[in-house]
mmCIF file of C-alpha atoms in Angstrom:
data_model
loop_
_atom_site.group_PDB
_atom_site.id
_atom_site.type_symbol
_atom_site.label_atom_id
_atom_site.label_comp_id
_atom_site.label_asym_id
_atom_site.label_seq_id
_atom_site.Cartn_x
_atom_site.Cartn_y
_atom_site.Cartn_z
ATOM 1 C CA MET A 1 -24.865 -1.873 1.439
ATOM 2 C CA GLU A 2 -25.898 1.704 2.100
ATOM 3 C CA MET A 3 -26.437 4.353 -0.555
ATOM 4 C CA ASN A 4 -23.733 6.797 -1.631
ATOM 5 C CA ARG A 5 -22.391 9.223 0.929
ATOM 6 C CA LEU A 6 -21.435 12.797 0.157
ATOM 7 C CA ILE A 7 -17.702 12.025 0.436
ATOM 8 C CA PRO A 8 -16.394 8.696 -0.949
ATOM 9 C CA GLY A 9 -14.243 6.755 1.498
ATOM 10 C CA CYS A 10 -11.134 4.603 1.237
ATOM 11 C CA VAL A 11 -11.184 1.189 2.895
ATOM 12 C CA VAL A 12 -7.786 -0.503 3.245
ATOM 13 C CA ILE A 13 -7.210 -4.249 3.576
ATOM 14 C CA ALA A 14 -3.598 -4.614 4.757
ATOM 15 C CA PHE A 15 -1.540 -7.799 4.493
ATOM 16 C CA ASP A 16 2.046 -9.050 4.443
ATOM 17 C CA ALA A 17 2.829 -9.338 0.720
ATOM 18 C CA THR A 18 6.083 -11.180 1.393
ATOM 19 C CA ARG A 19 3.758 -14.133 2.074
ATOM 20 C CA ASP A 20 1.789 -14.938 -1.105
ATOM 21 C CA ARG A 21 -1.992 -15.241 -0.947
ATOM 22 C CA GLY A 22 -4.194 -17.495 -3.048
ATOM 23 C CA GLU A 23 -7.002 -16.318 -5.309
ATOM 24 C CA ARG A 24 -9.671 -18.174 -3.306
ATOM 25 C CA GLU A 25 -8.501 -16.593 -0.049
ATOM 26 C CA LEU A 26 -8.608 -13.115 -1.580
ATOM 27 C CA LYS A 27 -12.050 -13.634 -3.077
ATOM 28 C CA LEU A 28 -13.517 -14.898 0.194
ATOM 29 C CA THR A 29 -11.988 -11.974 2.056
ATOM 30 C CA ILE A 30 -13.309 -9.333 -0.333
ATOM 31 C CA ASP A 31 -16.718 -11.010 -0.627
ATOM 32 C CA ASN A 32 -17.075 -10.841 3.151
ATOM 33 C CA VAL A 33 -15.968 -7.207 3.258
ATOM 34 C CA LEU A 34 -18.455 -6.311 0.507
ATOM 35 C CA SER A 35 -21.253 -8.058 2.387
ATOM 36 C CA GLN A 36 -20.355 -6.354 5.693
ATOM 37 C CA GLY A 37 -22.893 -3.542 5.434
ATOM 38 C CA GLU A 38 -21.270 -1.012 7.750
ATOM 39 C CA ILE A 39 -17.834 -0.897 6.082
ATOM 40 C CA LEU A 40 -18.243 -0.211 2.356
ATOM 41 C CA HIS A 41 -20.636 2.213 0.694
ATOM 42 C CA GLY A 42 -21.347 3.134 -2.906
ATOM 43 C CA GLY A 43 -18.599 5.389 -4.234
ATOM 44 C CA ASP A 44 -15.905 3.987 -1.934
ATOM 45 C CA THR A 45 -12.559 2.555 -3.025
ATOM 46 C CA LEU A 46 -11.377 -0.746 -1.569
ATOM 47 C CA THR A 47 -7.567 -0.839 -1.526
ATOM 48 C CA LEU A 48 -5.730 -4.132 -1.145
ATOM 49 C CA LEU A 49 -2.497 -2.950 0.489
ATOM 50 C CA GLY A 50 0.388 -5.403 0.451
ATOM 51 C CA VAL A 51 3.574 -4.619 2.373
ATOM 52 C CA LEU A 52 6.852 -6.138 1.193
ATOM 53 C CA HIS A 53 9.335 -6.106 4.064
ATOM 54 C CA ARG A 54 11.865 -8.151 2.065
ATOM 55 C CA VAL A 55 12.817 -7.489 -1.553
ATOM 56 C CA PRO A 56 15.193 -9.200 -4.017
ATOM 57 C CA HIS A 57 18.805 -8.062 -4.247
ATOM 58 C CA PRO A 58 20.365 -7.953 -7.755
ATOM 59 C CA MET A 59 22.774 -10.706 -6.617
ATOM 60 C CA GLY A 60 19.859 -13.085 -6.103
ATOM 61 C CA TYR A 61 19.257 -13.087 -2.353
ATOM 62 C CA HIS A 62 16.624 -11.172 -0.385
ATOM 63 C CA MET A 63 17.254 -8.084 1.709
ATOM 64 C CA GLU A 64 15.214 -6.045 4.125
ATOM 65 C CA ALA A 65 13.247 -3.239 2.462
ATOM 66 C CA SER A 66 15.220 -0.508 4.219
ATOM 67 C CA ALA A 67 16.772 2.744 2.958
ATOM 68 C CA VAL A 68 19.620 0.872 1.213
ATOM 69 C CA SER A 69 17.001 -0.840 -0.995
ATOM 70 C CA PHE A 70 16.288 2.517 -2.621
ATOM 71 C CA LEU A 71 19.849 3.227 -3.762
ATOM 72 C CA GLY A 72 21.918 2.304 -6.815
ATOM 73 C CA THR A 73 21.202 -0.952 -8.638
ATOM 74 C CA ASN A 74 18.929 -2.161 -5.823
ATOM 75 C CA ILE A 75 16.087 0.074 -6.996
ATOM 76 C CA GLY A 76 15.626 -1.821 -10.267
ATOM 77 C CA ALA A 77 15.217 -5.217 -8.609
ATOM 78 C CA MET A 78 12.868 -3.753 -6.041
ATOM 79 C CA LYS A 79 10.724 -2.017 -8.669
ATOM 80 C CA ASP A 80 10.458 -5.254 -10.646
ATOM 81 C CA GLU A 81 9.327 -7.188 -7.565
ATOM 82 C CA VAL A 82 6.753 -4.575 -6.567
ATOM 83 C CA ALA A 83 5.383 -4.338 -10.130
ATOM 84 C CA LYS A 84 5.195 -8.145 -10.385
ATOM 85 C CA LYS A 85 3.208 -8.347 -7.157
ATOM 86 C CA VAL A 86 0.828 -5.585 -8.273
ATOM 87 C CA ASP A 87 0.037 -7.329 -11.557
ATOM 88 C CA MET A 88 -0.323 -10.729 -9.863
ATOM 89 C CA TYR A 89 -2.926 -9.481 -7.394
ATOM 90 C CA VAL A 90 -4.748 -7.367 -9.984
ATOM 91 C CA ASN A 91 -5.235 -10.525 -12.065
ATOM 92 C CA MET A 92 -6.522 -12.399 -9.006
ATOM 93 C CA LEU A 93 -9.122 -9.716 -8.282
ATOM 94 C CA LEU A 94 -10.731 -9.326 -11.713
ATOM 95 C CA GLN A 95 -13.882 -11.205 -10.678
ATOM 96 C CA SER A 96 -14.073 -9.362 -7.362
ATOM 97 C CA ALA A 97 -13.837 -6.040 -9.216
ATOM 98 C CA LYS A 98 -16.892 -6.938 -11.287
ATOM 99 C CA GLU A 99 -18.804 -7.780 -8.126
ATOM 100 C CA GLY A 100 -17.630 -4.539 -6.568
ATOM 101 C CA GLU A 101 -18.806 -2.607 -9.614
ATOM 102 C CA SER A 102 -22.359 -3.803 -8.991
ATOM 103 C CA GLU A 103 -22.080 -2.231 -5.533
ATOM 104 C CA LYS A 104 -20.475 0.936 -7.000
ATOM 105 C CA VAL A 105 -17.206 0.133 -5.233
ATOM 106 C CA ASP A 106 -13.840 0.429 -6.997
ATOM 107 C CA ILE A 107 -11.015 -1.966 -6.135
ATOM 108 C CA GLU A 108 -7.313 -1.205 -6.433
ATOM 109 C CA VAL A 109 -4.080 -2.972 -5.555
ATOM 110 C CA LYS A 110 -1.221 -1.128 -3.876
ATOM 111 C CA MET A 111 2.139 -2.681 -3.066
ATOM 112 C CA THR A 112 4.570 -0.901 -0.755
ATOM 113 C CA ALA A 113 8.140 -1.973 -0.009
ATOM 114 C CA GLY A 114 9.196 -0.866 3.458
ATOM 115 C CA THR A 115 9.744 -1.904 7.041
ATOM 116 C CA PRO A 116 8.536 -2.403 9.712
ATOM 117 C CA ILE A 117 5.156 -3.516 8.390
ATOM 118 C CA LYS A 118 3.121 -1.810 11.101
ATOM 119 C CA ASN A 119 4.706 1.578 10.402
ATOM 120 C CA VAL A 120 4.184 1.206 6.653
ATOM 121 C CA VAL A 121 0.512 0.343 7.197
ATOM 122 C CA LEU A 122 0.109 3.366 9.466
ATOM 123 C CA GLN A 123 1.805 5.586 6.891
ATOM 124 C CA GLU A 124 -0.404 4.392 4.024
ATOM 125 C CA VAL A 125 -3.641 4.571 6.021
ATOM 126 C CA THR A 126 -2.809 8.088 7.176
ATOM 127 C CA THR A 127 -1.790 9.244 3.691
ATOM 128 C CA CYS A 128 -5.034 8.131 2.041
ATOM 129 C CA ASN A 129 -7.158 9.257 5.004
ATOM 130 C CA ALA A 130 -8.747 5.811 5.165
ATOM 131 C CA THR A 131 -12.162 5.392 6.722
ATOM 132 C CA TRP A 132 -11.423 1.766 7.659
ATOM 133 C CA LEU A 133 -8.355 -0.394 8.156
ATOM 134 C CA ILE A 134 -8.993 -4.123 7.831
ATOM 135 C CA LEU A 135 -6.081 -6.229 9.041
ATOM 136 C CA ASP A 136 -5.174 -9.592 7.587
ATOM 137 C CA ARG A 137 -5.168 -12.262 10.278
ATOM 138 C CA TYR A 138 -1.361 -12.519 10.145
ATOM 139 C CA LEU A 139 -0.986 -8.862 11.172
ATOM 140 C CA THR A 140 -2.942 -9.143 14.410
ATOM 141 C CA ARG A 141 0.252 -9.754 16.406
ATOM 142 C CA ASP A 142 0.648 -5.954 16.371
ATOM 143 C CA LEU A 143 -3.021 -5.314 17.096
ATOM 144 C CA ARG A 144 -2.302 -3.178 20.164
ATOM 145 C CA PHE A 145 -0.150 -0.851 18.029
ATOM 146 C CA TYR A 146 -2.829 -0.519 15.337
ATOM 147 C CA LEU A 147 -5.615 0.211 17.802
ATOM 148 C CA LYS A 148 -3.441 2.858 19.451
ATOM 149 C CA GLN A 149 -1.990 4.561 16.372
ATOM 150 C CA ILE A 150 -4.477 4.075 13.527
ATOM 151 C CA PRO A 151 -6.962 6.982 13.378
ATOM 152 C CA SER A 152 -9.559 5.154 11.266
ATOM 153 C CA LYS A 153 -12.086 2.500 12.182
ATOM 154 C CA VAL A 154 -10.499 -0.940 12.569
ATOM 155 C CA ALA A 155 -11.550 -4.493 11.706
ATOM 156 C CA VAL A 156 -9.734 -7.815 11.304
ATOM 157 C CA ILE A 157 -10.036 -10.823 9.016
ATOM 158 C CA GLU A 158 -10.483 -13.969 11.089
ATOM 159 C CA ASP A 159 -9.242 -17.476 10.299
ATOM 160 C CA ASN A 160 -12.501 -18.342 8.507
ATOM 161 C CA PHE A 161 -12.163 -15.108 6.443
ATOM 162 C CA SER A 162 -15.087 -13.446 8.186
ATOM 163 C CA VAL A 163 -14.788 -9.781 9.176
ATOM 164 C CA LYS A 164 -14.748 -8.792 12.840
ATOM 165 C CA VAL A 165 -15.190 -5.114 13.689
ATOM 166 C CA LEU A 166 -12.900 -4.073 16.554
ATOM 167 C CA ARG A 167 -13.458 -0.326 16.595
ATOM 168 C CA PRO A 168 -16.525 1.052 14.760
ATOM 169 C CA HIS A 169 -15.501 4.685 15.176
ATOM 170 C CA PRO A 170 -12.409 6.781 14.302
ATOM 171 C CA THR A 171 -10.110 8.234 16.943
ATOM 172 C CA THR A 172 -7.852 11.264 17.276
ATOM 173 C CA ASN A 173 -6.020 9.965 20.341
ATOM 174 C CA THR A 174 -2.895 8.799 18.509
ATOM 175 C CA ASP A 175 0.837 9.413 18.934
ATOM 176 C CA ASN A 176 3.298 10.895 16.456
ATOM 177 C CA VAL A 177 5.214 8.109 14.710
ATOM 178 C CA GLU A 178 8.213 8.745 12.456
ATOM 179 C CA PHE A 179 7.549 7.593 8.899
ATOM 180 C CA LYS A 180 10.190 5.565 7.100
ATOM 181 C CA LEU A 181 11.356 5.506 3.494
ATOM 182 C CA ALA A 182 8.956 3.438 1.395
ATOM 183 C CA PHE A 183 8.399 2.718 -2.298
ATOM 184 C CA SER A 184 4.980 1.855 -3.656
ATOM 185 C CA MET A 185 3.025 1.207 -6.836
ATOM 186 C CA SER A 186 -0.737 1.145 -7.219
ATOM 187 C CA LYS A 187 -3.094 0.015 -9.953
ATOM 188 C CA PRO A 188 -6.895 -0.098 -10.167
ATOM 189 C CA VAL A 189 -8.421 -3.489 -10.876
ATOM 190 C CA PRO A 190 -10.223 -3.172 -14.238
ATOM 191 C CA THR A 191 -13.771 -4.362 -14.749
ATOM 192 C CA SER A 192 -13.380 -4.574 -18.538
ATOM 193 C CA ALA A 193 -10.654 -5.024 -21.149
ATOM 194 C CA ALA A 194 -11.109 -1.436 -22.337
ATOM 195 C CA GLN A 195 -10.526 -0.112 -18.838
ATOM 196 C CA ASP A 196 -7.445 -2.302 -18.503
ATOM 197 C CA ASN A 197 -5.901 -0.633 -21.560
ATOM 198 C CA GLU A 198 -6.422 2.790 -19.993
ATOM 199 C CA THR A 199 -4.850 1.877 -16.645
ATOM 200 C CA VAL A 200 -1.676 3.740 -15.678
ATOM 201 C CA ASN A 201 0.611 2.610 -12.872
ATOM 202 C CA GLN A 202 1.550 5.176 -10.274
ATOM 203 C CA SER A 203 4.882 5.054 -8.433
ATOM 204 C CA VAL A 204 5.481 6.807 -5.140
ATOM 205 C CA VAL A 205 8.594 7.133 -3.018
ATOM 206 C CA THR A 206 7.765 8.397 0.445
ATOM 207 C CA CYS A 207 9.983 9.277 3.349
ATOM 208 C CA GLY A 208 8.706 11.253 6.257
ATOM 209 C CA SER A 209 5.623 13.438 6.288
ATOM 210 C CA CYS A 210 6.710 16.705 4.688
ATOM 211 C CA PRO A 211 5.199 18.075 1.451
ATOM 212 C CA GLY A 212 6.177 16.306 -1.771
ATOM 213 C CA ALA A 213 8.646 17.213 -4.475
ATOM 214 C CA SER A 214 9.126 15.860 -7.991
ATOM 215 C CA MET A 215 11.802 13.199 -8.382
ATOM 216 C CA ASP A 216 13.025 15.067 -11.476
ATOM 217 C CA SER A 217 13.935 18.070 -9.327
ATOM 218 C CA LEU A 218 16.036 16.096 -6.827
ATOM 219 C CA ASP A 219 19.657 15.005 -7.050
ATOM 220 C CA SER A 220 21.299 12.236 -5.040
ATOM 221 C CA ASP A 221 22.646 14.642 -2.401
ATOM 222 C CA MET A 222 19.155 15.968 -1.737
ATOM 223 C CA LEU A 223 17.812 12.431 -1.458
ATOM 224 C CA LYS A 224 20.531 11.557 1.046
ATOM 225 C CA ASN A 225 19.849 14.651 3.136
ATOM 226 C CA ASN A 226 16.070 14.279 3.100
ATOM 227 C CA LEU A 227 15.467 10.553 3.670
ATOM 228 C CA ALA A 228 13.859 11.315 7.019
ATOM 229 C CA SER A 229 11.848 14.364 6.057
ATOM 230 C CA SER A 230 10.697 14.465 2.420
ATOM 231 C CA LEU A 231 8.061 12.976 0.143
ATOM 232 C CA TYR A 232 8.912 12.181 -3.451
ATOM 233 C CA ARG A 233 6.319 11.405 -6.100
ATOM 234 C CA SER A 234 6.582 10.526 -9.782
ATOM 235 C CA ARG A 235 4.916 8.555 -12.539
ATOM 236 C CA GLU A 236 6.439 5.134 -13.188
ATOM 237 C CA ASN A 237 7.584 6.078 -16.669
ATOM 238 C CA SER A 238 9.604 9.026 -15.345
ATOM 239 C CA PHE A 239 11.228 7.286 -12.351
ATOM 240 C CA SER A 240 14.197 5.072 -13.212
ATOM 241 C CA SER A 241 17.206 3.679 -11.423
ATOM 242 C CA SER A 242 19.350 6.397 -13.038
ATOM 243 C CA ASP A 243 17.645 8.961 -10.787
ATOM 244 C CA LEU A 244 19.296 7.324 -7.791
ATOM 245 C CA GLY A 245 22.229 5.504 -9.363
ATOM 246 C CA SER A 246 24.921 7.920 -8.231
ATOM 247 C CA SER A 247 23.733 7.557 -4.640
ATOM 248 C CA SER A 248 25.202 4.066 -4.446
ATOM 249 C CA LYS A 249 28.688 5.610 -4.390
ATOM 250 C CA GLN A 250 27.898 7.740 -1.365
ATOM 251 C CA GLU A 251 27.661 6.930 2.308
ATOM 252 C CA LYS A 252 24.407 5.151 3.142
ATOM 253 C CA PRO A 253 21.822 7.360 4.858
ATOM 254 C CA GLY A 254 21.295 6.739 8.527
#
């Protein structure tokens, strides 16, 4: 692995979080990314990005992670599922985080509920200004879309968990794609118990690509009118289902 660069980068490994992954599979994947000399550098952050395109409904069945998932009582069930997934994968990556620390690479887990998967991945990669996108092997069915729309360098995880570089350079030749409403939580993977106690979850509700506004400053009418054009951010402890509860009585956003 090369020495530190002037500007730390963000490397994103994207996968379908609706399909659970095993600890061995994750470790092999991250080990191979760490050993791939041209992708990660000291000071970088490796983000394991899981996309949930289906989330639990309070009545017990699963629903598509669309705009209706972010209204009324649905938000609580969705938040619980996203938080559960974040903690599950953080626990799976504790050993990998220690190995990453020796390479001066931080590892974090981010779970985003939204659909379609390819648009959510594009949105997250663009938002964090990723230097690399590494696609899980199950996401390669949309490879043409990613190579066309993703501005960063691109690689894929193959069936044997090795890393194959598809595009070793960034590109600016991309199209404008409308971003969809998405809800996400992220959490760094601790390398020690002390660090674990200091970790704070971060919750983000994103819709569109306009500048952000605090959830506390928005009422349900504003949310309804801005689903396609606004970005809402808040800390997990200040974002509750009561913020959106009254929206369930209104007409669903289109």
